[in-house]
Structures are given as C-alpha cells and as structure tokens.
Amino acid sequence: MHQFTATYTDLYQINMAQVYFQQGKHKHTAVFDYFFRKLPFEGGYAIFAGLETLLGILENFQFSDEDLGFLKDQGLDSEFLDYLKDFKFEGNLFSTKEGDIVFPTRPVLQVEANMVEAQLVETILLNLLNFQTLIATKASRIRKSAGKEMLIDFGMRRAQSSGAYHASRAAFIGGFEATSNVVAGKDFNIPISGTMAHSFVQSYDEELTAFRDFAESHPKNTILLIDTYDTLKSGLPNAITVGEEMKSRGEELKGVRLDSGDLSYLARKCRNALDEAGLQDVKIAASNQLDEYVIRSLKEQKGPIDVFGVGTNLVIGDPDAALDGVYKLAFANGKPRIKLSENLAKLTMPHKKQVYRIRNSKGELAGADAVTLRDETEVHRMNHPFEPSKTLSFTGCSAEPLLSSVMKNGKRTYPPKSLEDIKAFSRKRLSEFSEEFQRFENPHIYKIGISDQLLEEREKLRDHYKNKNS
Ligand SMILES: Nc1ncnc2c1ncn2[C@@H]1O[C@H](COP(=O)(O)OP(=O)(O)OP(=O)(O)O)[C@@H](O)[C@H]1O
Ligand SMILES: O=P(O)(O)OC[C@H]1O[C@H](OP(=O)(O)OP(=O)(O)O)[C@H](O)[C@@H]1O
Ligand SMILES: O=C(O)c1cccnc1
C-alpha cells in the first residue's frame, strides 16, 4: 500500500514548523486535543476507529530524501530541511481505546510532542481518525439494522478512491463480517468474500452454462447472481438446477444473490422455491444501494435475506461524507492555551486533560463523560461545557479514565491489537448503551461536562485574553 511519509501533510504545517524551528520553538512542548463537535448521521454515538493505523504510521513517520528534495524545490529553508533529515515523531499519545464509544466535545486523543512534531502529524491524524470513525459508526448502524444476518462490505469500487482500504478496516470494526476488498482482507486479516458480476452471466449464451461452469470451478464457494435476465423465470430455476446437480455430486450451492427489484418479495419467492427443491441451506444474499434504513425496512418486511452486501452508502459514509474532527492546541511552552470564539461551542479547552466515564454504584453507565484536568483523580460534579449554569452531581459513582498512554517517546506502549479484538471490544462497549442512545430517530443525548477546575482554568484564560484586547 501507499507509504505514508511525513509529506503526507498540508503545506501550512511545514510552513509553521519552519518558523518554530527558526525561532527556537521547536523544542517547546505542545499538547493538542483531537475531538469532534457533531455526531455523524444525527445519531446518538460514534465508534472511535483508526488508532492502530495511526500508531503504525507514526512509528515510521519520516521525510525521505526524495521528500526533502521536493521541499527544497519549493523554496523551504535549507537549515530547516537539514533538521528535517533527522525528523522522527518522538512524542507521547494519550488516547481512548480504539473501538470505544465516543461523543462530541470531549478529547478523544491528546498528542504531547515538540511543536514541530505535533504540528506535522496533525493532517495525517485527522485524515485517518475522522474517516475511520465515520465509517465504523456507519457500519455499526447498519449492523444494528441487520441484527444477526451477515454483512459484507462491497464498497471498494464506489469509495473515494484509496479510502476503500481504510473503509473496509473500519467497517469490520463497526460490525461487518467480511469484505470483497482483497488487499484489505490480506493486510487486516478480514475474511474475504465474493459472488459474481452480471458480466459473467452476460458473457455466456446461456445463463445455466454460466452457473454450471462457476459451480464446477468453485464447488465450495458458489453464490449465483440470479437477476441478470429474469429473477423468477430464469435465474432462480437455473440456480435450483445447479443446486440440485451440486447436491447429487455431494457438494453444496452456497447461495443466490439478488441485486435488483423488490428484494423482500423476491427473497420470499426464492426461499420457498429453494426449500421446495430441498435446498434449505442455500443462503439468500441481497445487494443494491442498501443502508441502515433499507435493511431495517427489509427486516420489518421479514424478507428471508441471510446476507446483505453493502457498498456505496457504507464507504462514503452517506449522507455525511465527513466527520468534523479537529485538532486544537491546549498547551504550549509551559502554558495552557485557548482559542476564543463568539460562538461559545467553539471555545477550546485548555490544558492537559483526562476524560472520565461516569458509572453508578453497580458499575452501569450513568450517561455522562466528564472532562477534567489530567491530574484530577476524582470527579463528583460536572458543568455543561457551554452553559455553565447547568451542572450535574454524581454521588456514589465511579469514574473510569478513558485516556491512557498509547505511545511514549514515539514508541507504542503495547503490541498491535488484532482487528478482531478491537471489534469485540467495540461490541461490548456499545452493548452498555441503551436503545435510547442507539436509535436512529432523535436519540438520547449523552452528557459531556467539564470539571470545576477545568471550567475555572478556561474562564481565567478567557478573561485574560478578553481583558488584554479590551
Ligand atoms: N422490499 C423493499 N423494501 C424497501 N426497499 C427496497 C425493497 N426492495 C428494494 N429496495 C431498495 O429500493 C431501491 C430500489 O432501487 P431502484 O429503483 O434503482 O430499483 P432497481 O431494482 O435497482 O432497478 P434496476 O432494475 O434499474 O436496477 C434500492 O435501494 C433497494 O435496495
Ligand atoms: O449498491 P452498492 O451498495 O454500492 O453495492 C455494490 C454494488 O456493486 C455491484 O454492482 P455493479 O453494477 O458495480 O456491478 P455488477 O455488474 O457486479 O452488478 C453490486 O452488484 C452491487 O449492486
Ligand atoms: O462479490 C460480490 O458480489 C460483489 C463485490 C463487489 C461489489 N459488488 C458485488
């Protein structure tokens, strides 16, 4: 796959880094927060994804000689470019675990590094985490609708080009079982799966011969696409003939796929005919512009569909297309930093921080995450981040810290996790959230608050800059 060297960034990061270097600020420590402001799909939660990809890339994030030559041609300073020859990311990362359930406003991850490092990793970090979080969240919604039925990612051809690679990874975390994307399957150990295209059937004079040849070539893995000419009058009877022939050879037709028409109606017709022919184990797969809403409707109609192939709407994160995650400076050169805004919701949170998930005395979710200063070890009360008159007290509650060290001095603090483990963790974490948070329409709003100390620090800084400018 594509090598991500340190030029995988926006030019302004390099331009700023050059100034930090020239002003001797490259040795100052900076802390940046990664967070998003709005949940995608008007949903009640998001699934954090992309962390392992980021850690793998940051461990080897350097400029190649070719990169440096290119930057020289762009007129960047030669002393700065000499410094970049030895550039490596040697910072620290504190992060939410990949697969965990995350909400707006609260830091999902913090980067602590020198100014140049912290700035140069911004773009790749946002690029990876925003996209995979969006797609894992979409996948999780589709999983919710599909219940226990199998979900296969068919999106590679429709994805925003090479985004398909990480979309397949994120889809697996969010609840898909398999992908048609061979390279993602190979690299991430995702089961791969494939049926056939209409062109295969079209290329033969007879649909039946196409089905027979395929079955002979793939006796363990034949899923016949039955809608090329006429699903009920041609595709289905031909599939039954091949299914019976396979059975007589001691083989098994794995499935049929519907890709057009009324999927629920056709699936029922197929199921009845297959069952009557003694082919009860043949699965019915459906595809065609599916998403969480169409699948929910198909399930409501009790269409006997066993496998859903989902492409476009999954991998482009329809209809949102992007998560609005941002990377904001919270601390630099020994001082907390803030970004002011007329819009209170855009005020940033200064300082190194921790985020706690509040649980009741039974360990169940209390419906709130509290953002505190990093060295606060307890939290009994939180304030609404933008409406300070609103507060919430916790009695008899415990607080689970959500940010932990995942990278120290540029090295991961734990061995890479398998995608299967990340997915299992994600499923477990989501299962703690009640239906109210998971429903598609007007979901419950999970509360995010800030501790008294953080609020005080933020107000102090805000007043400082306001007074300075008044
Ligand atoms: N029973 C159903 N309930 C709800 N939605 C359905 C049902 N059957 C199919 N759909 C969805 O309706 C849409 C139908 O798309 P469209 O109007 O393009 O028809 P089509 O069957 O694809 O036609 P074409 O023959 O042109 O391919 C798809 O998104 C499909 O998934
Ligand atoms: O509808 P999506 O959710 O995006 O799922 C992927 C679509 O891609 C394929 O169609 P395509 O027409 O590209 O090729 P085909 O000839 O294999 O049907 C497949 O048959 C699905 O309809
Ligand atoms: O295997 C399939 O049926 C498939 C793969 C990619 C896209 N559409 C369908």
Coordinates of C-alpha atoms and ligand atoms in Angstrom, one line a residue:
M1 CA 0.0 0.0 0.0
H2 CA 0.9 3.7 -0.2
Q3 CA 3.8 4.6 2.0
F4 CA 2.9 7.4 4.4
T5 CA 6.0 9.6 4.8
A6 CA 6.0 12.9 6.6
T7 CA 5.0 14.8 3.4
Y8 CA 1.5 13.4 3.9
T9 CA 0.5 16.7 5.4
D10 CA -0.8 20.1 4.4
L11 CA 1.8 22.7 3.4
Y12 CA 0.8 25.1 6.2
Q13 CA 2.0 22.6 8.8
I14 CA 5.5 22.6 7.2
N15 CA 5.5 26.4 6.8
M16 CA 4.6 26.8 10.5
A17 CA 7.2 24.2 11.5
Q18 CA 9.9 26.1 9.7
V19 CA 9.1 29.2 11.8
Y20 CA 9.1 27.2 15.0
F21 CA 12.5 25.9 14.0
Q22 CA 13.9 29.3 13.1
Q23 CA 12.6 30.9 16.4
G24 CA 13.9 28.0 18.5
K25 CA 10.4 27.0 19.4
H26 CA 10.8 23.5 18.0
K27 CA 12.0 22.4 21.5
H28 CA 8.8 23.7 23.2
T29 CA 6.3 21.1 24.3
A30 CA 2.8 21.3 22.8
V31 CA -0.4 19.4 23.6
F32 CA -3.1 19.1 21.0
D33 CA -6.6 17.6 21.5
Y34 CA -8.3 15.6 18.9
F35 CA -12.1 15.9 19.2
F36 CA -15.2 16.3 17.0
R37 CA -18.2 18.7 17.5
K38 CA -21.1 16.9 15.9
L39 CA -22.1 13.2 15.9
P40 CA -22.5 11.8 12.4
F41 CA -25.8 10.6 10.8
E42 CA -27.8 12.5 13.5
G43 CA -27.0 9.5 15.6
G44 CA -26.5 9.1 19.4
Y45 CA -22.9 7.9 19.4
A46 CA -19.8 7.4 17.4
I47 CA -17.3 4.5 17.3
F48 CA -13.7 5.6 17.5
A49 CA -11.5 3.9 14.8
G50 CA -8.2 4.4 13.1
L51 CA -5.9 4.4 16.2
E52 CA -3.8 1.4 15.3
T53 CA -3.4 2.6 11.8
L54 CA -2.1 6.0 13.2
L55 CA 0.3 4.4 15.7
G56 CA 1.8 2.2 12.9
I57 CA 2.3 5.2 10.7
L58 CA 3.7 7.5 13.4
E59 CA 6.3 5.0 14.4
N60 CA 7.9 5.4 11.0
F61 CA 6.9 9.0 10.2
Q62 CA 10.0 10.5 8.4
F63 CA 10.9 12.5 5.4
S64 CA 12.6 10.6 2.6
D65 CA 15.5 12.1 0.6
E66 CA 13.0 12.5 -2.3
D67 CA 10.6 14.4 0.0
L68 CA 13.4 16.7 1.1
G69 CA 14.4 17.3 -2.4
F70 CA 10.9 18.2 -3.3
L71 CA 10.6 20.6 -0.4
K72 CA 13.9 22.2 -1.3
D73 CA 12.5 22.9 -4.8
Q74 CA 9.5 24.6 -3.1
G75 CA 11.9 27.1 -1.5
L76 CA 11.9 25.9 2.1
D77 CA 14.9 26.9 4.2
S78 CA 18.0 24.7 3.8
E79 CA 18.8 24.7 7.6
F80 CA 15.3 23.7 8.4
L81 CA 15.4 20.9 5.7
D82 CA 18.7 19.7 7.3
Y83 CA 16.9 19.5 10.6
L84 CA 14.0 17.5 8.9
K85 CA 16.5 14.9 7.7
D86 CA 16.5 13.5 11.3
F87 CA 12.9 14.2 11.9
K88 CA 11.1 11.5 13.7
F89 CA 7.9 11.5 15.8
E90 CA 9.1 11.1 19.3
G91 CA 6.1 12.4 21.2
N92 CA 3.5 10.9 23.5
L93 CA -0.1 10.0 22.7
F94 CA -2.9 9.6 25.2
S95 CA -5.9 8.0 23.7
T96 CA -9.3 6.5 24.0
K97 CA -9.2 2.8 23.1
E98 CA -9.9 2.0 19.5
G99 CA -13.5 0.8 19.1
D100 CA -14.8 2.6 22.2
I101 CA -17.9 4.7 22.1
V102 CA -17.2 8.5 21.8
F103 CA -19.1 11.7 21.9
P104 CA -18.6 15.3 20.8
T105 CA -16.6 17.9 22.6
R106 CA -14.5 15.6 24.8
P107 CA -11.0 14.9 23.8
V108 CA -10.7 11.5 22.0
L109 CA -6.9 11.7 21.9
Q110 CA -4.2 14.0 23.0
V111 CA -0.8 14.5 21.4
E112 CA 2.1 15.7 23.5
A113 CA 5.2 16.4 21.5
N114 CA 7.6 19.2 20.5
M115 CA 5.9 21.9 18.4
V116 CA 7.3 20.7 15.1
E117 CA 6.3 17.1 15.7
A118 CA 2.9 17.9 17.0
Q119 CA 2.2 20.2 14.0
L120 CA 3.5 17.9 11.4
V121 CA 1.3 14.9 12.5
E122 CA -1.9 16.9 12.5
T123 CA -3.1 16.3 9.0
I124 CA -2.4 12.5 8.9
L125 CA -4.0 12.1 12.3
L126 CA -7.2 13.9 11.2
N127 CA -7.2 12.2 7.9
L128 CA -7.1 8.7 9.4
L129 CA -9.2 9.2 12.5
N130 CA -12.0 11.3 11.1
F131 CA -12.6 8.9 8.2
Q132 CA -12.4 5.6 10.0
T133 CA -14.5 6.9 12.9
L134 CA -17.2 8.0 10.4
I135 CA -17.2 4.6 8.6
A136 CA -17.1 2.5 11.8
T137 CA -20.1 4.4 13.1
K138 CA -22.0 3.9 9.8
A139 CA -21.1 0.2 9.9
S140 CA -22.4 0.0 13.4
R141 CA -25.7 1.5 12.5
I142 CA -26.0 -1.0 9.6
R143 CA -25.2 -3.8 11.9
K144 CA -27.9 -2.6 14.3
S145 CA -30.5 -3.0 11.5
A146 CA -29.1 -6.2 10.2
G147 CA -29.4 -8.0 13.5
K148 CA -27.6 -11.4 13.3
E149 CA -27.6 -11.6 9.5
M150 CA -24.3 -11.5 7.7
L151 CA -22.9 -8.2 6.4
I152 CA -20.3 -8.0 3.6
D153 CA -18.6 -4.8 2.5
F154 CA -18.9 -4.3 -1.3
G155 CA -17.8 -0.7 -1.3
M156 CA -14.3 -0.7 -2.8
R157 CA -15.4 0.4 -6.3
R158 CA -17.6 3.2 -5.0
A159 CA -15.3 4.6 -2.3
Q160 CA -13.5 7.8 -2.6
S161 CA -10.6 6.1 -4.3
S162 CA -8.0 4.7 -1.9
G163 CA -10.3 5.5 1.0
A164 CA -11.7 2.0 0.3
Y165 CA -8.7 0.4 2.1
H166 CA -9.4 2.0 5.5
A167 CA -13.2 2.0 4.9
S168 CA -13.0 -1.8 4.8
R169 CA -11.0 -1.9 8.1
A170 CA -13.4 0.5 9.8
A171 CA -16.4 -1.4 8.5
F172 CA -15.1 -4.6 10.2
I173 CA -14.7 -2.8 13.5
G174 CA -18.2 -1.4 13.3
G175 CA -19.7 -4.9 12.7
F176 CA -19.2 -6.2 9.2
E177 CA -18.1 -9.8 8.9
A178 CA -16.4 -9.8 5.5
T179 CA -15.2 -7.7 2.6
S180 CA -14.9 -8.0 -1.1
N181 CA -11.7 -5.9 -0.8
V182 CA -8.9 -8.4 -1.2
V183 CA -6.0 -6.1 -0.2
A184 CA -7.8 -5.0 3.0
G185 CA -8.6 -8.7 3.7
K186 CA -4.9 -9.6 3.3
D187 CA -3.5 -6.7 5.3
F188 CA -6.0 -6.6 8.1
N189 CA -7.0 -10.2 8.3
I190 CA -10.6 -9.6 7.4
P191 CA -12.4 -12.6 5.9
I192 CA -12.9 -12.0 2.1
S193 CA -15.9 -12.9 0.2
G194 CA -17.2 -12.7 -3.4
T195 CA -20.0 -13.8 -5.6
M196 CA -20.1 -12.9 -9.4
A197 CA -20.9 -9.9 -11.6
H198 CA -23.6 -9.6 -14.3
S199 CA -20.9 -9.5 -16.9
F200 CA -20.0 -13.1 -16.0
V201 CA -23.6 -14.3 -16.8
Q202 CA -23.8 -12.0 -19.8
S203 CA -20.6 -13.4 -21.3
Y204 CA -22.3 -16.8 -21.8
D205 CA -25.0 -17.6 -24.4
E206 CA -26.9 -19.5 -21.6
E207 CA -27.3 -18.4 -18.0
L208 CA -27.4 -22.1 -17.0
T209 CA -24.0 -22.8 -18.5
A210 CA -22.5 -19.8 -16.7
F211 CA -23.8 -21.1 -13.4
R212 CA -22.6 -24.6 -14.1
D213 CA -19.1 -23.5 -15.0
F214 CA -18.8 -21.4 -11.9
A215 CA -20.0 -24.2 -9.7
E216 CA -17.5 -26.6 -11.2
S217 CA -14.7 -24.2 -10.7
H218 CA -15.7 -23.1 -7.1
P219 CA -17.5 -26.1 -5.7
K220 CA -17.1 -24.8 -2.1
N221 CA -17.9 -21.2 -2.8
T222 CA -20.7 -20.7 -5.3
I223 CA -23.1 -17.8 -4.9
L224 CA -25.1 -17.3 -8.1
L225 CA -26.3 -13.9 -9.2
I226 CA -29.8 -14.6 -10.4
D227 CA -31.2 -11.2 -11.7
T228 CA -29.4 -10.7 -15.0
Y229 CA -32.4 -11.6 -17.2
D230 CA -35.4 -12.6 -15.1
T231 CA -35.0 -13.5 -11.5
L232 CA -38.1 -15.7 -11.1
K233 CA -38.4 -17.1 -14.6
S234 CA -34.7 -17.7 -15.4
G235 CA -32.2 -17.0 -12.6
L236 CA -33.9 -18.9 -9.8
P237 CA -34.9 -22.0 -11.8
N238 CA -31.3 -22.2 -13.2
A239 CA -29.8 -21.8 -9.8
I240 CA -32.1 -24.6 -8.5
T241 CA -30.9 -26.9 -11.3
V242 CA -27.3 -26.2 -10.4
G243 CA -28.0 -26.6 -6.7
E244 CA -29.5 -30.0 -7.3
E245 CA -26.6 -31.0 -9.6
M246 CA -24.2 -30.0 -6.9
K247 CA -26.1 -31.8 -4.3
S248 CA -26.0 -35.0 -6.4
R249 CA -22.2 -34.6 -6.5
G250 CA -22.1 -34.3 -2.7
E251 CA -21.4 -30.5 -3.0
E252 CA -23.5 -27.6 -1.8
L253 CA -24.6 -24.4 -3.5
K254 CA -23.7 -21.7 -1.0
G255 CA -26.2 -19.0 -2.1
V256 CA -28.0 -16.9 -4.6
R257 CA -27.7 -13.1 -4.9
L258 CA -30.5 -10.6 -5.7
D259 CA -29.3 -7.2 -6.9
S260 CA -32.5 -5.5 -8.2
G261 CA -36.2 -5.5 -7.8
D262 CA -38.3 -5.8 -4.7
L263 CA -35.7 -7.6 -2.5
S264 CA -38.1 -8.7 0.1
Y265 CA -40.7 -10.1 -2.3
L266 CA -38.1 -11.8 -4.4
A267 CA -36.3 -13.3 -1.4
R268 CA -39.5 -14.8 -0.2
K269 CA -40.2 -16.4 -3.6
C270 CA -36.6 -17.7 -3.7
R271 CA -36.8 -19.1 -0.2
N272 CA -40.0 -21.0 -1.0
A273 CA -38.7 -22.4 -4.2
L274 CA -35.3 -23.4 -2.8
D275 CA -36.9 -25.1 0.2
E276 CA -39.3 -27.0 -2.0
A277 CA -36.3 -28.2 -4.0
G278 CA -34.7 -29.5 -0.8
L279 CA -32.1 -26.7 -0.9
Q280 CA -32.9 -25.3 2.6
D281 CA -29.2 -24.5 3.3
V282 CA -28.8 -22.3 0.3
K283 CA -28.5 -18.7 1.5
I284 CA -30.1 -15.7 0.0
A285 CA -27.9 -12.6 -0.4
A286 CA -29.2 -9.2 -1.3
S287 CA -27.5 -6.0 -2.6
N288 CA -28.4 -2.8 -4.3
Q289 CA -27.9 0.6 -2.6
L290 CA -28.6 -0.8 0.8
D291 CA -28.1 1.2 4.0
E292 CA -29.3 1.0 7.6
Y293 CA -32.8 2.3 6.7
V294 CA -33.4 0.0 3.7
I295 CA -32.1 -3.0 5.7
R296 CA -34.3 -2.0 8.6
S297 CA -37.3 -2.0 6.3
L298 CA -36.4 -5.3 4.7
K299 CA -36.2 -6.8 8.2
E300 CA -39.6 -5.4 9.1
Q301 CA -41.0 -7.0 5.9
K302 CA -39.5 -10.2 7.1
G303 CA -37.8 -10.8 3.8
P304 CA -35.8 -14.0 4.3
I305 CA -32.5 -12.4 3.4
D306 CA -29.4 -14.1 5.1
V307 CA -26.6 -11.9 3.7
F308 CA -26.5 -8.2 3.0
G309 CA -23.9 -6.8 0.6
V310 CA -23.4 -3.1 1.3
G311 CA -21.2 -0.8 -0.9
T312 CA -21.7 2.9 -1.7
N313 CA -23.7 4.1 1.4
L314 CA -21.2 2.4 3.8
V315 CA -17.9 3.5 2.4
I316 CA -18.8 7.1 1.6
G317 CA -20.4 7.5 5.0
D318 CA -23.7 8.6 3.4
P319 CA -25.1 11.2 3.9
D320 CA -22.5 12.9 6.0
A321 CA -19.3 12.1 4.0
A322 CA -17.0 13.5 6.7
L323 CA -16.6 13.6 10.4
D324 CA -15.8 17.2 11.6
G325 CA -13.0 16.1 13.9
V326 CA -10.5 18.9 14.7
Y327 CA -7.0 19.2 16.4
K328 CA -6.7 22.1 18.8
L329 CA -3.8 23.4 20.8
A330 CA -4.4 23.1 24.5
F331 CA -0.9 23.7 26.0
A332 CA 2.4 25.1 24.7
N333 CA 5.7 26.2 26.2
G334 CA 4.6 25.5 29.7
K335 CA 1.3 27.4 29.5
P336 CA -2.3 26.5 28.8
R337 CA -3.7 27.8 25.5
I338 CA -7.2 28.7 24.4
K339 CA -8.9 29.6 21.1
L340 CA -11.7 32.1 21.7
S341 CA -14.8 32.3 19.6
E342 CA -18.0 34.4 19.5
N343 CA -19.7 31.0 19.3
L344 CA -19.3 29.5 22.8
A345 CA -19.4 26.0 21.4
K346 CA -16.2 26.7 19.5
L347 CA -14.3 27.8 22.6
T348 CA -11.5 25.3 23.1
M349 CA -10.5 23.6 26.4
P350 CA -7.0 24.4 27.6
H351 CA -4.5 22.2 29.5
K352 CA -3.6 18.5 29.6
K353 CA -6.8 16.7 30.3
Q354 CA -8.4 13.4 31.3
V355 CA -11.9 12.1 30.4
Y356 CA -13.8 10.0 32.8
R357 CA -16.8 7.8 32.0
I358 CA -19.2 8.0 35.0
R359 CA -20.7 4.8 36.3
N360 CA -23.2 4.2 39.1
S361 CA -22.5 2.1 42.2
K362 CA -23.4 -1.0 40.2
G363 CA -20.9 -0.1 37.5
E364 CA -23.6 0.8 35.0
L365 CA -23.3 3.8 32.7
A366 CA -24.6 7.0 34.3
G367 CA -25.0 8.7 30.9
A368 CA -22.1 11.1 31.2
D369 CA -18.4 11.7 30.4
A370 CA -16.6 14.3 32.4
V371 CA -13.5 16.2 31.1
T372 CA -11.1 17.1 33.9
L373 CA -7.5 18.4 34.2
R374 CA -5.1 15.5 33.7
D375 CA -4.1 15.3 37.4
E376 CA -7.6 15.3 38.8
T377 CA -8.2 11.8 40.0
E378 CA -11.8 12.2 41.2
V379 CA -14.9 13.9 39.8
H380 CA -18.1 14.5 41.8
R381 CA -19.6 17.2 39.7
M382 CA -19.5 18.5 36.2
N383 CA -20.6 21.6 34.4
H384 CA -22.2 21.9 31.0
P385 CA -19.2 22.9 28.7
F386 CA -21.0 25.9 27.2
E387 CA -23.9 26.7 29.6
P388 CA -22.1 26.9 33.0
S389 CA -25.4 27.3 34.9
K390 CA -26.2 23.7 34.2
T391 CA -24.4 21.3 36.5
L392 CA -24.6 17.6 37.3
S393 CA -23.6 16.0 40.6
F394 CA -22.6 12.4 41.0
T395 CA -23.0 10.6 44.3
G396 CA -21.9 7.0 44.9
C397 CA -20.5 7.0 41.3
S398 CA -17.2 5.7 40.0
A399 CA -15.1 7.3 37.2
E400 CA -13.4 5.2 34.5
P401 CA -10.5 7.1 32.9
L402 CA -10.8 6.9 29.1
L403 CA -7.4 8.4 28.0
S404 CA -4.4 6.2 28.5
S405 CA -0.8 6.3 27.2
V406 CA -0.6 4.5 23.8
M407 CA 2.6 6.0 22.6
K408 CA 5.7 7.1 24.6
N409 CA 8.6 8.9 23.0
G410 CA 7.4 7.8 19.6
K411 CA 7.1 4.1 20.5
R412 CA 3.9 2.2 21.1
T413 CA 3.3 1.2 24.7
Y414 CA 1.6 -2.1 23.8
P415 CA 1.8 -4.6 20.9
P416 CA -0.5 -4.0 18.0
K417 CA -4.1 -5.2 18.5
S418 CA -5.9 -7.5 16.2
L419 CA -8.9 -6.1 14.4
E420 CA -11.0 -9.0 15.8
D421 CA -10.1 -7.9 19.3
I422 CA -10.9 -4.2 18.6
K423 CA -14.2 -5.2 17.1
A424 CA -15.1 -7.5 20.1
F425 CA -14.2 -4.6 22.5
S426 CA -16.3 -2.2 20.5
R427 CA -19.3 -4.5 20.5
K428 CA -19.0 -5.0 24.3
R429 CA -18.8 -1.2 24.9
L430 CA -21.7 -0.4 22.6
S431 CA -23.8 -3.1 24.4
E432 CA -23.6 -1.0 27.5
F433 CA -25.5 1.8 25.8
S434 CA -29.3 1.5 26.0
E435 CA -31.6 1.6 23.0
E436 CA -32.3 5.3 23.6
F437 CA -28.7 6.1 22.6
Q438 CA -28.7 3.7 19.6
R439 CA -32.0 4.6 17.9
F440 CA -31.8 6.4 14.6
E441 CA -34.5 9.0 15.2
N442 CA -33.9 11.7 17.9
P443 CA -31.6 9.6 20.0
H444 CA -30.9 10.4 23.7
I445 CA -28.2 13.0 24.1
Y446 CA -25.2 11.6 26.1
K447 CA -24.0 14.3 28.5
I448 CA -20.5 15.7 28.3
G449 CA -19.3 18.1 31.1
I450 CA -16.2 19.7 32.4
S451 CA -14.9 19.7 36.0
D452 CA -15.0 22.8 38.2
Q453 CA -11.2 23.1 38.0
L454 CA -11.2 22.9 34.2
L455 CA -14.0 25.4 34.0
E456 CA -12.1 27.7 36.3
E457 CA -8.9 27.4 34.2
R458 CA -10.9 28.1 31.0
E459 CA -12.6 31.1 32.4
K460 CA -9.3 32.5 33.7
L461 CA -7.7 32.2 30.3
R462 CA -10.8 33.6 28.6
D463 CA -10.8 36.7 30.8
H464 CA -7.1 37.1 30.4
Y465 CA -7.4 37.4 26.6
K466 CA -10.6 39.4 26.7
N467 CA -9.1 41.9 29.1
K468 CA -5.9 42.1 27.0
N469 CA -7.9 43.0 24.0
S470 CA -10.5 45.4 25.6
Ligands
LIG1 N1 -38.7 -4.6 -0.3 C1 -38.0 -3.4 -0.3 N2 -38.3 -2.5 0.7 C2 -37.6 -1.4 0.8 N3 -36.6 -1.1 -0.1 C3 -36.3 -1.9 -1.1 C4 -37.0 -3.1 -1.2 N4 -36.5 -3.8 -2.3 C5 -35.5 -3.0 -2.8 N5 -35.4 -1.9 -2.1 C6 -34.5 -0.8 -2.3 O1 -35.1 0.1 -3.2 C7 -34.1 0.7 -4.1 C8 -34.5 0.3 -5.5 O2 -33.7 0.9 -6.4 P1 -34.1 1.1 -7.9 O3 -35.3 1.9 -8.0 O4 -32.9 1.6 -8.6 O5 -34.6 -0.3 -8.4 P2 -33.7 -1.5 -9.1 O6 -34.4 -2.7 -8.6 O7 -32.3 -1.3 -8.7 O8 -33.9 -1.3 -10.6 P3 -32.9 -1.6 -11.7 O9 -33.5 -2.8 -12.4 O10 -32.9 -0.4 -12.5 O11 -31.6 -2.0 -11.2 C9 -32.7 0.1 -3.7 O12 -32.1 1.0 -2.8 C10 -33.1 -1.2 -3.0 O13 -32.2 -1.6 -2.0
LIG2 O1 -25.1 -0.9 -4.5 P1 -24.0 -0.8 -3.6 O2 -24.4 -0.8 -2.1 O3 -23.0 0.2 -3.9 O4 -23.2 -2.3 -3.7 C1 -22.3 -2.6 -4.6 C2 -22.9 -2.8 -6.0 O5 -21.8 -3.0 -6.9 C3 -22.2 -4.1 -7.8 O6 -22.8 -3.6 -8.9 P2 -22.1 -3.1 -10.2 O7 -23.2 -2.6 -11.1 O8 -21.0 -2.2 -9.9 O9 -21.5 -4.4 -10.8 P3 -22.1 -5.8 -11.2 O10 -22.1 -5.9 -12.6 O11 -21.3 -6.8 -10.4 O12 -23.5 -5.9 -10.7 C4 -23.1 -5.0 -6.9 O13 -23.8 -5.8 -7.8 C5 -23.8 -4.0 -6.1 O14 -25.0 -3.6 -6.7
LIG3 O1 -18.9 -10.2 -4.6 C1 -19.8 -9.5 -5.0 O2 -20.9 -9.9 -5.2 C2 -19.6 -8.0 -5.1 C3 -18.4 -7.5 -4.9 C4 -18.2 -6.1 -5.1 C5 -19.3 -5.3 -5.4 N1 -20.5 -5.9 -5.6 C6 -20.6 -7.2 -5.5

